[in-house]
PDB file of C-alpha atoms in Angstrom:
ATOM      1  CA  UNK A   1      15.114   2.973  -9.180  1.00 36.00           C
ATOM      2  CA  UNK A   2      14.708   5.989 -11.451  1.00 37.00           C
ATOM      3  CA  UNK A   3      15.426   9.356  -9.857  1.00 38.00           C
ATOM      4  CA  UNK A   4      15.233  12.869 -11.208  1.00 40.00           C
ATOM      5  CA  UNK A   5      17.827  14.348 -13.550  1.00 44.00           C
ATOM      6  CA  UNK A   6      19.728  16.002 -10.686  1.00 47.00           C
ATOM      7  CA  UNK A   7      20.581  12.551  -9.274  1.00 53.00           C
ATOM      8  CA  UNK A   8      18.879  13.366  -5.984  1.00 58.00           C
ATOM      9  CA  UNK A   9      17.359  10.538  -4.016  1.00 81.00           C
ATOM     10  CA  UNK A  10      13.607  10.411  -3.305  1.00 86.00           C
ATOM     11  CA  UNK A  11      14.427  10.567   0.423  1.00 86.00           C
ATOM     12  CA  UNK A  12      15.850  14.054  -0.100  1.00 89.00           C
ATOM     13  CA  UNK A  13      12.919  15.228  -2.226  1.00 93.00           C
ATOM     14  CA  UNK A  14       9.688  13.835  -0.755  1.00 95.00           C
ATOM     15  CA  UNK A  15       8.245  13.099   2.646  1.00 95.00           C
ATOM     16  CA  UNK A  16       5.263  11.147   3.933  1.00 96.00           C
ATOM     17  CA  UNK A  17       2.992  13.144   6.232  1.00 94.00           C
ATOM     18  CA  UNK A  18      -0.598  13.447   7.355  1.00 91.00           C
ATOM     19  CA  UNK A  19      -3.097  14.799   4.846  1.00 91.00           C
ATOM     20  CA  UNK A  20      -3.849  18.455   5.708  1.00 90.00           C
ATOM     21  CA  UNK A  21      -6.926  20.564   5.041  1.00 89.00           C
ATOM     22  CA  UNK A  22      -4.831  22.972   2.960  1.00 92.00           C
ATOM     23  CA  UNK A  23      -3.981  20.084   0.562  1.00 94.00           C
ATOM     24  CA  UNK A  24      -7.324  20.286  -1.237  1.00 94.00           C
ATOM     25  CA  UNK A  25      -6.145  22.239  -4.309  1.00 95.00           C
ATOM     26  CA  UNK A  26      -3.371  19.721  -5.009  1.00 96.00           C
ATOM     27  CA  UNK A  27      -5.741  16.817  -4.272  1.00 94.00           C
ATOM     28  CA  UNK A  28      -8.342  18.201  -6.694  1.00 94.00           C
ATOM     29  CA  UNK A  29      -5.650  18.612  -9.371  1.00 94.00           C
ATOM     30  CA  UNK A  30      -4.894  14.886  -9.131  1.00 94.00           C
ATOM     31  CA  UNK A  31      -8.537  13.775  -8.903  1.00 93.00           C
ATOM     32  CA  UNK A  32      -9.481  15.490 -12.169  1.00 93.00           C
ATOM     33  CA  UNK A  33      -6.406  14.246 -14.066  1.00 94.00           C
ATOM     34  CA  UNK A  34      -7.751  11.888 -16.755  1.00 92.00           C
ATOM     35  CA  UNK A  35      -4.383  10.192 -17.327  1.00 89.00           C
ATOM     36  CA  UNK A  36      -3.970   9.490 -13.598  1.00 88.00           C
ATOM     37  CA  UNK A  37      -7.544   8.220 -13.319  1.00 85.00           C
ATOM     38  CA  UNK A  38      -7.023   5.847 -16.238  1.00 80.00           C
ATOM     39  CA  UNK A  39      -3.830   4.405 -14.708  1.00 79.00           C
ATOM     40  CA  UNK A  40      -5.357   3.921 -11.266  1.00 79.00           C
ATOM     41  CA  UNK A  41      -8.793   2.678 -12.270  1.00 75.00           C
ATOM     42  CA  UNK A  42     -11.023   5.533 -11.107  1.00 81.00           C
ATOM     43  CA  UNK A  43     -13.123   8.052 -12.959  1.00 88.00           C
ATOM     44  CA  UNK A  44     -11.813  11.632 -13.035  1.00 91.00           C
ATOM     45  CA  UNK A  45     -13.669  13.925 -10.632  1.00 93.00           C
ATOM     46  CA  UNK A  46     -14.354  17.260 -12.322  1.00 93.00           C
ATOM     47  CA  UNK A  47     -17.023  18.406  -9.868  1.00 93.00           C
ATOM     48  CA  UNK A  48     -15.224  20.400  -7.166  1.00 93.00           C
ATOM     49  CA  UNK A  49     -17.960  19.749  -4.584  1.00 94.00           C
ATOM     50  CA  UNK A  50     -17.736  15.995  -5.126  1.00 93.00           C
ATOM     51  CA  UNK A  51     -13.941  16.159  -4.939  1.00 92.00           C
ATOM     52  CA  UNK A  52     -14.190  18.110  -1.682  1.00 90.00           C
ATOM     53  CA  UNK A  53     -16.558  15.492  -0.254  1.00 91.00           C
ATOM     54  CA  UNK A  54     -14.073  12.737  -1.186  1.00 89.00           C
ATOM     55  CA  UNK A  55     -11.226  14.763   0.306  1.00 90.00           C
ATOM     56  CA  UNK A  56     -13.109  15.247   3.577  1.00 88.00           C
ATOM     57  CA  UNK A  57     -13.808  11.511   3.808  1.00 86.00           C
ATOM     58  CA  UNK A  58     -10.192  10.403   3.237  1.00 82.00           C
ATOM     59  CA  UNK A  59      -9.554   9.572   6.898  1.00 69.00           C
ATOM     60  CA  UNK A  60     -13.065   8.354   7.804  1.00 73.00           C
ATOM     61  CA  UNK A  61     -12.693   4.632   7.171  1.00 66.00           C
ATOM     62  CA  UNK A  62      -9.014   4.396   6.327  1.00 75.00           C
ATOM     63  CA  UNK A  63      -5.657   5.936   7.116  1.00 89.00           C
ATOM     64  CA  UNK A  64      -4.523   8.386   4.463  1.00 92.00           C
ATOM     65  CA  UNK A  65      -0.926   9.475   4.045  1.00 94.00           C
ATOM     66  CA  UNK A  66       0.219  12.408   1.962  1.00 95.00           C
ATOM     67  CA  UNK A  67       3.270  12.279  -0.261  1.00 97.00           C
ATOM     68  CA  UNK A  68       4.613  15.786  -0.545  1.00 97.00           C
ATOM     69  CA  UNK A  69       7.635  17.597  -1.863  1.00 96.00           C
ATOM     70  CA  UNK A  70      10.006  18.616   0.901  1.00 95.00           C
ATOM     71  CA  UNK A  71      10.730  21.842  -0.950  1.00 93.00           C
ATOM     72  CA  UNK A  72       7.447  23.780  -0.913  1.00 94.00           C
ATOM     73  CA  UNK A  73       5.200  21.125   0.652  1.00 94.00           C
ATOM     74  CA  UNK A  74       3.116  20.425  -2.472  1.00 96.00           C
ATOM     75  CA  UNK A  75       0.905  17.326  -2.192  1.00 97.00           C
ATOM     76  CA  UNK A  76       1.909  15.018  -5.048  1.00 97.00           C
ATOM     77  CA  UNK A  77       0.429  11.684  -4.009  1.00 96.00           C
ATOM     78  CA  UNK A  78      -1.831   9.728  -1.686  1.00 95.00           C
ATOM     79  CA  UNK A  79      -1.442   6.387   0.087  1.00 95.00           C
ATOM     80  CA  UNK A  80      -4.528   4.798   1.669  1.00 93.00           C
ATOM     81  CA  UNK A  81      -4.498   1.882   4.083  1.00 93.00           C
ATOM     82  CA  UNK A  82      -7.774   0.314   5.130  1.00 91.00           C
ATOM     83  CA  UNK A  83      -8.889  -2.938   6.719  1.00 91.00           C
ATOM     84  CA  UNK A  84     -10.391  -5.671   4.594  1.00 89.00           C
ATOM     85  CA  UNK A  85     -13.972  -6.589   5.355  1.00 88.00           C
ATOM     86  CA  UNK A  86     -14.038  -9.812   7.344  1.00 83.00           C
ATOM     87  CA  UNK A  87     -16.667 -12.073   8.852  1.00 82.00           C
ATOM     88  CA  UNK A  88     -19.983 -10.420   9.714  1.00 85.00           C
ATOM     89  CA  UNK A  89     -18.854  -7.418   7.650  1.00 88.00           C
ATOM     90  CA  UNK A  90     -16.531  -6.336  10.457  1.00 89.00           C
ATOM     91  CA  UNK A  91     -13.175  -4.688   9.679  1.00 88.00           C
ATOM     92  CA  UNK A  92     -10.301  -7.172   9.649  1.00 90.00           C
ATOM     93  CA  UNK A  93      -7.314  -5.243  11.000  1.00 90.00           C
ATOM     94  CA  UNK A  94      -4.929  -8.177  10.452  1.00 92.00           C
ATOM     95  CA  UNK A  95      -5.492  -8.002   6.699  1.00 94.00           C
ATOM     96  CA  UNK A  96      -5.295  -4.555   5.196  1.00 94.00           C
ATOM     97  CA  UNK A  97      -5.592  -3.197   1.697  1.00 95.00           C
ATOM     98  CA  UNK A  98      -3.396  -0.610   0.114  1.00 94.00           C
ATOM     99  CA  UNK A  99      -4.351   2.031  -2.435  1.00 93.00           C
ATOM    100  CA  UNK A 100      -2.133   4.734  -3.856  1.00 95.00           C
ATOM    101  CA  UNK A 101      -1.631   7.227  -6.651  1.00 94.00           C
ATOM    102  CA  UNK A 102       0.795   9.969  -7.577  1.00 95.00           C
ATOM    103  CA  UNK A 103       0.488  13.082  -9.705  1.00 95.00           C
ATOM    104  CA  UNK A 104       1.457  12.210 -13.296  1.00 93.00           C
ATOM    105  CA  UNK A 105       4.040  15.014 -13.304  1.00 93.00           C
ATOM    106  CA  UNK A 106       5.967  13.227 -10.536  1.00 95.00           C
ATOM    107  CA  UNK A 107       5.850   9.627 -11.727  1.00 92.00           C
ATOM    108  CA  UNK A 108       8.899   7.557 -12.694  1.00 91.00           C
ATOM    109  CA  UNK A 109      11.148   9.226 -10.101  1.00 93.00           C
ATOM    110  CA  UNK A 110      11.086   6.578  -7.368  1.00 94.00           C
ATOM    111  CA  UNK A 111       8.839   8.704  -5.133  1.00 96.00           C
ATOM    112  CA  UNK A 112       6.042   6.161  -4.750  1.00 96.00           C
ATOM    113  CA  UNK A 113       8.417   3.283  -4.034  1.00 96.00           C
ATOM    114  CA  UNK A 114      10.125   5.348  -1.354  1.00 96.00           C
ATOM    115  CA  UNK A 115       6.861   6.599   0.194  1.00 96.00           C
ATOM    116  CA  UNK A 116       5.188   3.175   0.247  1.00 96.00           C
ATOM    117  CA  UNK A 117       8.319   1.716   1.798  1.00 95.00           C
ATOM    118  CA  UNK A 118       8.165   4.312   4.564  1.00 95.00           C
ATOM    119  CA  UNK A 119       4.495   3.540   5.277  1.00 95.00           C
ATOM    120  CA  UNK A 120       4.967  -0.240   5.143  1.00 94.00           C
ATOM    121  CA  UNK A 121       7.949  -0.046   7.510  1.00 92.00           C
ATOM    122  CA  UNK A 122       5.691   1.578  10.118  1.00 90.00           C
ATOM    123  CA  UNK A 123       3.058  -1.172  10.107  1.00 90.00           C
ATOM    124  CA  UNK A 124       2.796  -3.218  13.260  1.00 87.00           C
ATOM    125  CA  UNK A 125       0.498  -5.684  15.004  1.00 84.00           C
ATOM    126  CA  UNK A 126      -2.215  -6.609  14.482  1.00 91.00           C
ATOM    127  CA  UNK A 127      -1.406  -6.225  10.750  1.00 93.00           C
ATOM    128  CA  UNK A 128      -0.239  -9.522   9.240  1.00 95.00           C
ATOM    129  CA  UNK A 129      -0.944  -9.176   5.520  1.00 96.00           C
ATOM    130  CA  UNK A 130      -1.047  -6.196   3.134  1.00 97.00           C
ATOM    131  CA  UNK A 131      -2.870  -6.601  -0.171  1.00 96.00           C
ATOM    132  CA  UNK A 132      -2.873  -4.370  -3.244  1.00 96.00           C
ATOM    133  CA  UNK A 133      -4.874  -4.753  -6.451  1.00 94.00           C
ATOM    134  CA  UNK A 134      -3.639  -3.172  -9.684  1.00 93.00           C
ATOM    135  CA  UNK A 135      -4.812  -3.213 -13.255  1.00 90.00           C
ATOM    136  CA  UNK A 136      -2.888  -5.779 -15.298  1.00 91.00           C
ATOM    137  CA  UNK A 137      -1.769  -3.108 -17.754  1.00 89.00           C
ATOM    138  CA  UNK A 138      -0.294  -0.900 -15.003  1.00 90.00           C
ATOM    139  CA  UNK A 139       3.262  -2.195 -15.246  1.00 92.00           C
ATOM    140  CA  UNK A 140       4.890   0.656 -13.276  1.00 92.00           C
ATOM    141  CA  UNK A 141       2.665  -0.084 -10.279  1.00 93.00           C
ATOM    142  CA  UNK A 142       3.479  -3.779 -10.498  1.00 95.00           C
ATOM    143  CA  UNK A 143       7.176  -2.894 -10.533  1.00 95.00           C
ATOM    144  CA  UNK A 144       6.743  -0.782  -7.380  1.00 96.00           C
ATOM    145  CA  UNK A 145       5.003  -3.639  -5.552  1.00 97.00           C
ATOM    146  CA  UNK A 146       7.584  -6.234  -6.627  1.00 97.00           C
ATOM    147  CA  UNK A 147      10.433  -3.983  -5.498  1.00 96.00           C
ATOM    148  CA  UNK A 148       8.825  -3.731  -2.043  1.00 96.00           C
ATOM    149  CA  UNK A 149       8.520  -7.502  -1.618  1.00 96.00           C
ATOM    150  CA  UNK A 150       4.937  -8.106  -2.762  1.00 97.00           C
ATOM    151  CA  UNK A 151       4.088 -11.264  -4.702  1.00 97.00           C
ATOM    152  CA  UNK A 152       1.175 -11.821  -7.042  1.00 97.00           C
ATOM    153  CA  UNK A 153      -1.388 -14.133  -5.449  1.00 97.00           C
ATOM    154  CA  UNK A 154      -4.473 -13.804  -7.649  1.00 96.00           C
ATOM    155  CA  UNK A 155      -5.864 -12.473 -10.902  1.00 96.00           C
ATOM    156  CA  UNK A 156      -9.403 -11.533 -11.878  1.00 94.00           C
ATOM    157  CA  UNK A 157     -10.807  -9.763 -14.912  1.00 91.00           C
ATOM    158  CA  UNK A 158      -8.065  -7.239 -15.801  1.00 90.00           C
ATOM    159  CA  UNK A 159      -6.676  -6.975 -12.259  1.00 92.00           C
ATOM    160  CA  UNK A 160      -3.758  -8.529 -10.434  1.00 96.00           C
ATOM    161  CA  UNK A 161      -3.745  -9.019  -6.659  1.00 97.00           C
ATOM    162  CA  UNK A 162      -0.466  -8.691  -4.777  1.00 98.00           C
ATOM    163  CA  UNK A 163       0.263  -9.579  -1.181  1.00 97.00           C
ATOM    164  CA  UNK A 164       3.001  -8.986   1.371  1.00 96.00           C
ATOM    165  CA  UNK A 165       3.299 -10.556   4.780  1.00 94.00           C
ATOM    166  CA  UNK A 166       4.228  -8.134   7.569  1.00 91.00           C
ATOM    167  CA  UNK A 167       7.071  -9.223   9.809  1.00 80.00           C
TER     168      UNK A 167
END
């Protein structure tokens, strides 16, 4: 795991918390970052009103976690967990999907691996399977998933699907 130049561990530098209303400025910074959007497969959001609408909806249909710096509280990343759509278009709470991204200025420090590990360790019944889809060219994200115990189970177009069974 790569950590910052001061040899501090991610556990001492970041924490996983609830997303707060005062996180919008940091959220908007990430949403309009073209490099981040390209790596995570979404279009940059340069319209502040649209970004605010997305921010407000973060906890509507999924659980959103904030990754923030312990020193200062800056929001530097997001982890979303949401149920897959099952039979009759009903949410399937046994099979959940995972989405995540981190500010490009804070990548390659082990923060996402640590934060995802914290979130995954808190999962409990009825969750049985966690799935994550990443672009095939996003090697750092694949490395994060492998290090957390995910295995690749499918591939389509330019995407790889990873899965982890919850104990």
